[in-house]
Amino acid sequence: FTAILAATPSRVCRNRYKRAILSSVMRTCLAPLYTVSFADNIVGDVLTSLAKPLQEVPATWCYLIGHHPMRAEAVERFVVEGSICPQWERWYLSPAIAGAPFWFRLLQCARRYADTKDKKHLLNLGKYAASLLVVIVTTCFPQTAVIVFVSAFATVYAAAWDVFVDWGMSIRTAASCAG
């Protein structure tokens, strides 16, 4: 459906804009090979925001192409596992889909560091590495304590980065704004 929509002529979203978006998505996916532009950075951020919804696409696809009404074994598998997809979807495809946006942003940060030598990009790379670690840990280590620890670390790291670096909020900034 999305491919058909992208190919359909439109007065609102002209083909040159569609090509620009697709080109930016391609450069984002091939981050180390291209200098990271502002548009590529935004596309990478949007993809990381979509990581969780995109992870649900295979399970939705399995449901839609599955037998209806669902057979008893499919219902049982859904109750136990939360999906009727084959095991490889849960162990390989879904984590790859969830981790890919963080991997792309990690590579963008590495490329920005290689281009500028600004250590800030390495710290930003750490934020995406921590998020990628959450995907890996939740897939490979189902122990709740490990998942909670890694998730808490990644959340605090990302929140601190967003507040202090991306938004520029600090005690010094607040004091200068107060007068």
mmCIF file of C-alpha atoms in Angstrom:
data_model
loop_
_atom_site.group_PDB
_atom_site.id
_atom_site.type_symbol
_atom_site.label_atom_id
_atom_site.label_comp_id
_atom_site.label_asym_id
_atom_site.label_seq_id
_atom_site.Cartn_x
_atom_site.Cartn_y
_atom_site.Cartn_z
ATOM 1 C CA PHE A 1 0.000 0.000 0.000
ATOM 2 C CA THR A 2 2.774 2.444 0.914
ATOM 3 C CA ALA A 3 4.632 1.699 -2.325
ATOM 4 C CA ILE A 4 1.462 2.328 -4.342
ATOM 5 C CA LEU A 5 0.836 5.557 -2.455
ATOM 6 C CA ALA A 6 4.422 6.679 -3.042
ATOM 7 C CA ALA A 7 4.125 5.994 -6.787
ATOM 8 C CA THR A 8 0.785 7.755 -7.155
ATOM 9 C CA PRO A 9 1.022 11.297 -8.561
ATOM 10 C CA SER A 10 -0.024 14.022 -6.151
ATOM 11 C CA ARG A 11 -0.232 17.807 -6.177
ATOM 12 C CA VAL A 12 0.568 17.951 -2.471
ATOM 13 C CA CYS A 13 3.575 15.643 -2.367
ATOM 14 C CA ARG A 14 5.355 15.986 -5.686
ATOM 15 C CA ASN A 15 7.689 13.290 -6.977
ATOM 16 C CA ARG A 16 10.810 15.366 -6.238
ATOM 17 C CA TYR A 17 9.811 15.464 -2.547
ATOM 18 C CA LYS A 18 9.151 11.737 -2.548
ATOM 19 C CA ARG A 19 12.569 11.131 -4.143
ATOM 20 C CA ALA A 20 14.215 13.403 -1.566
ATOM 21 C CA ILE A 21 12.633 11.466 1.312
ATOM 22 C CA LEU A 22 13.552 8.086 -0.173
ATOM 23 C CA SER A 23 17.086 9.337 -0.837
ATOM 24 C CA SER A 24 17.392 10.492 2.757
ATOM 25 C CA VAL A 25 16.118 7.133 4.034
ATOM 26 C CA MET A 26 18.706 5.390 1.845
ATOM 27 C CA ARG A 27 21.525 7.643 3.114
ATOM 28 C CA THR A 28 20.357 7.011 6.685
ATOM 29 C CA CYS A 29 20.494 3.241 6.185
ATOM 30 C CA LEU A 30 23.961 3.558 4.613
ATOM 31 C CA ALA A 31 25.156 6.105 7.195
ATOM 32 C CA PRO A 32 28.878 5.431 7.255
ATOM 33 C CA LEU A 33 29.121 5.904 3.491
ATOM 34 C CA TYR A 34 27.567 9.385 3.366
ATOM 35 C CA THR A 35 28.036 12.645 5.220
ATOM 36 C CA VAL A 36 25.075 13.083 7.562
ATOM 37 C CA SER A 37 22.858 16.001 6.546
ATOM 38 C CA PHE A 38 20.212 17.615 8.731
ATOM 39 C CA ALA A 39 17.471 15.782 6.786
ATOM 40 C CA ASP A 40 19.271 12.446 7.283
ATOM 41 C CA ASN A 41 19.525 13.176 10.992
ATOM 42 C CA ILE A 42 15.776 13.869 11.193
ATOM 43 C CA VAL A 43 14.969 10.696 9.234
ATOM 44 C CA GLY A 44 17.161 8.701 11.639
ATOM 45 C CA ASP A 45 15.359 10.218 14.619
ATOM 46 C CA VAL A 46 11.954 9.453 13.097
ATOM 47 C CA LEU A 47 13.002 5.848 12.470
ATOM 48 C CA THR A 48 14.103 5.448 16.100
ATOM 49 C CA SER A 49 10.707 6.787 17.180
ATOM 50 C CA LEU A 50 9.044 4.172 14.975
ATOM 51 C CA ALA A 51 11.179 1.243 16.193
ATOM 52 C CA LYS A 52 8.520 -0.269 18.459
ATOM 53 C CA PRO A 53 5.569 0.106 16.043
ATOM 54 C CA LEU A 54 7.669 -1.308 13.185
ATOM 55 C CA GLN A 55 8.506 -4.298 15.386
ATOM 56 C CA GLU A 56 4.809 -5.210 15.425
ATOM 57 C CA VAL A 57 4.494 -5.361 11.622
ATOM 58 C CA PRO A 58 5.552 -9.049 11.249
ATOM 59 C CA ALA A 59 3.094 -10.220 13.925
ATOM 60 C CA THR A 60 0.332 -8.237 12.250
ATOM 61 C CA TRP A 61 1.267 -9.725 8.886
ATOM 62 C CA CYS A 62 1.235 -13.263 10.340
ATOM 63 C CA TYR A 63 -2.222 -12.650 11.751
ATOM 64 C CA LEU A 64 -3.596 -11.186 8.525
ATOM 65 C CA ILE A 65 -2.330 -14.010 6.304
ATOM 66 C CA GLY A 66 -3.161 -16.700 8.868
ATOM 67 C CA HIS A 67 -6.081 -19.090 8.661
ATOM 68 C CA HIS A 68 -9.435 -17.593 9.697
ATOM 69 C CA PRO A 69 -11.155 -18.660 11.811
ATOM 70 C CA MET A 70 -7.975 -19.414 13.743
ATOM 71 C CA ARG A 71 -7.285 -23.029 14.497
ATOM 72 C CA ALA A 72 -7.033 -24.207 18.098
ATOM 73 C CA GLU A 73 -3.213 -24.589 17.967
ATOM 74 C CA ALA A 74 -2.844 -21.045 16.608
ATOM 75 C CA VAL A 75 -5.050 -19.685 19.394
ATOM 76 C CA GLU A 76 -2.983 -21.631 21.965
ATOM 77 C CA ARG A 77 0.284 -20.285 20.506
ATOM 78 C CA PHE A 78 -1.153 -16.753 20.575
ATOM 79 C CA VAL A 79 -2.171 -17.115 24.243
ATOM 80 C CA VAL A 80 1.252 -18.462 25.256
ATOM 81 C CA GLU A 81 3.564 -16.431 22.998
ATOM 82 C CA GLY A 82 1.493 -13.389 22.044
ATOM 83 C CA SER A 83 1.872 -14.136 18.330
ATOM 84 C CA ILE A 84 1.018 -16.777 15.766
ATOM 85 C CA CYS A 85 4.241 -16.220 13.813
ATOM 86 C CA PRO A 86 6.943 -18.876 13.544
ATOM 87 C CA GLN A 87 9.735 -18.834 16.154
ATOM 88 C CA TRP A 88 12.270 -17.250 13.775
ATOM 89 C CA GLU A 89 10.127 -14.109 13.632
ATOM 90 C CA ARG A 90 10.369 -13.585 17.377
ATOM 91 C CA TRP A 91 14.074 -14.504 17.630
ATOM 92 C CA TYR A 92 15.480 -12.917 14.462
ATOM 93 C CA LEU A 93 13.169 -10.723 12.398
ATOM 94 C CA SER A 94 11.467 -8.713 15.134
ATOM 95 C CA PRO A 95 14.726 -7.853 16.982
ATOM 96 C CA ALA A 96 16.384 -6.929 13.677
ATOM 97 C CA ILE A 97 13.518 -4.575 12.854
ATOM 98 C CA ALA A 98 13.585 -3.081 16.372
ATOM 99 C CA GLY A 99 17.366 -2.653 16.411
ATOM 100 C CA ALA A 100 17.916 -1.374 12.875
ATOM 101 C CA PRO A 101 16.912 2.271 13.525
ATOM 102 C CA PHE A 102 19.232 2.470 16.552
ATOM 103 C CA TRP A 103 22.018 0.879 14.511
ATOM 104 C CA PHE A 104 21.506 3.442 11.734
ATOM 105 C CA ARG A 105 21.645 6.346 14.211
ATOM 106 C CA LEU A 106 24.711 4.815 15.894
ATOM 107 C CA LEU A 107 26.448 4.716 12.486
ATOM 108 C CA GLN A 108 25.372 8.294 11.769
ATOM 109 C CA CYS A 109 26.976 9.400 15.047
ATOM 110 C CA ALA A 110 30.145 7.497 14.162
ATOM 111 C CA ARG A 111 30.248 9.200 10.766
ATOM 112 C CA ARG A 112 29.703 12.620 12.337
ATOM 113 C CA TYR A 113 32.557 11.947 14.744
ATOM 114 C CA ALA A 114 34.795 10.832 11.858
ATOM 115 C CA ASP A 115 33.933 14.026 9.952
ATOM 116 C CA THR A 116 34.209 16.521 12.844
ATOM 117 C CA LYS A 117 36.271 14.818 15.598
ATOM 118 C CA ASP A 118 33.780 16.310 18.071
ATOM 119 C CA LYS A 119 33.576 13.946 21.070
ATOM 120 C CA LYS A 120 29.948 14.934 21.598
ATOM 121 C CA HIS A 121 29.069 12.598 18.719
ATOM 122 C CA LEU A 122 30.718 9.675 20.522
ATOM 123 C CA LEU A 123 28.570 10.362 23.582
ATOM 124 C CA ASN A 124 25.497 10.500 21.352
ATOM 125 C CA LEU A 125 26.648 7.204 19.818
ATOM 126 C CA GLY A 126 26.605 5.801 23.367
ATOM 127 C CA LYS A 127 22.933 6.726 23.696
ATOM 128 C CA TYR A 128 22.039 4.660 20.628
ATOM 129 C CA ALA A 129 24.358 1.836 21.688
ATOM 130 C CA ALA A 130 22.504 1.675 25.014
ATOM 131 C CA SER A 131 19.159 1.540 23.191
ATOM 132 C CA LEU A 132 20.484 -1.179 20.906
ATOM 133 C CA LEU A 133 21.673 -3.083 23.971
ATOM 134 C CA VAL A 134 18.090 -3.058 25.289
ATOM 135 C CA VAL A 135 16.934 -4.787 22.096
ATOM 136 C CA ILE A 136 19.717 -7.378 22.364
ATOM 137 C CA VAL A 137 19.178 -8.059 26.067
ATOM 138 C CA THR A 138 15.404 -8.387 25.797
ATOM 139 C CA THR A 139 15.895 -10.913 22.989
ATOM 140 C CA CYS A 140 18.766 -12.969 24.409
ATOM 141 C CA PHE A 141 18.385 -12.695 28.187
ATOM 142 C CA PRO A 142 14.776 -13.025 29.327
ATOM 143 C CA GLN A 143 15.755 -12.483 32.994
ATOM 144 C CA THR A 144 13.721 -9.586 34.292
ATOM 145 C CA ALA A 145 16.470 -8.086 36.491
ATOM 146 C CA VAL A 146 18.900 -7.771 33.572
ATOM 147 C CA ILE A 147 16.232 -6.243 31.336
ATOM 148 C CA VAL A 148 15.222 -3.748 34.033
ATOM 149 C CA PHE A 149 18.835 -2.711 34.700
ATOM 150 C CA VAL A 150 19.765 -2.242 31.024
ATOM 151 C CA SER A 151 16.461 -0.511 30.228
ATOM 152 C CA ALA A 152 16.822 1.847 33.202
ATOM 153 C CA PHE A 153 20.397 2.708 32.186
ATOM 154 C CA ALA A 154 19.379 3.378 28.555
ATOM 155 C CA THR A 155 16.378 5.460 29.650
ATOM 156 C CA VAL A 156 18.378 7.616 32.067
ATOM 157 C CA TYR A 157 21.181 8.061 29.493
ATOM 158 C CA ALA A 158 18.731 9.083 26.737
ATOM 159 C CA ALA A 159 16.722 11.374 29.029
ATOM 160 C CA ALA A 160 19.845 13.091 30.354
ATOM 161 C CA TRP A 161 21.180 13.556 26.825
ATOM 162 C CA ASP A 162 17.888 14.983 25.595
ATOM 163 C CA VAL A 163 17.491 17.410 28.495
ATOM 164 C CA PHE A 164 21.075 18.628 28.842
ATOM 165 C CA VAL A 165 22.406 18.430 25.290
ATOM 166 C CA ASP A 166 19.531 18.442 22.807
ATOM 167 C CA TRP A 167 17.336 20.870 24.738
ATOM 168 C CA GLY A 168 20.235 22.780 26.307
ATOM 169 C CA MET A 169 18.651 22.819 29.766
ATOM 170 C CA SER A 170 21.017 22.963 32.722
ATOM 171 C CA ILE A 171 21.323 24.803 36.008
ATOM 172 C CA ARG A 172 23.652 27.334 34.355
ATOM 173 C CA THR A 173 21.147 27.895 31.495
ATOM 174 C CA ALA A 174 18.258 28.254 33.958
ATOM 175 C CA ALA A 175 20.212 30.785 36.027
ATOM 176 C CA SER A 176 21.069 32.898 32.984
ATOM 177 C CA CYS A 177 17.407 32.890 31.859
ATOM 178 C CA ALA A 178 16.225 33.948 35.332
ATOM 179 C CA GLY A 179 18.185 37.142 35.067
#
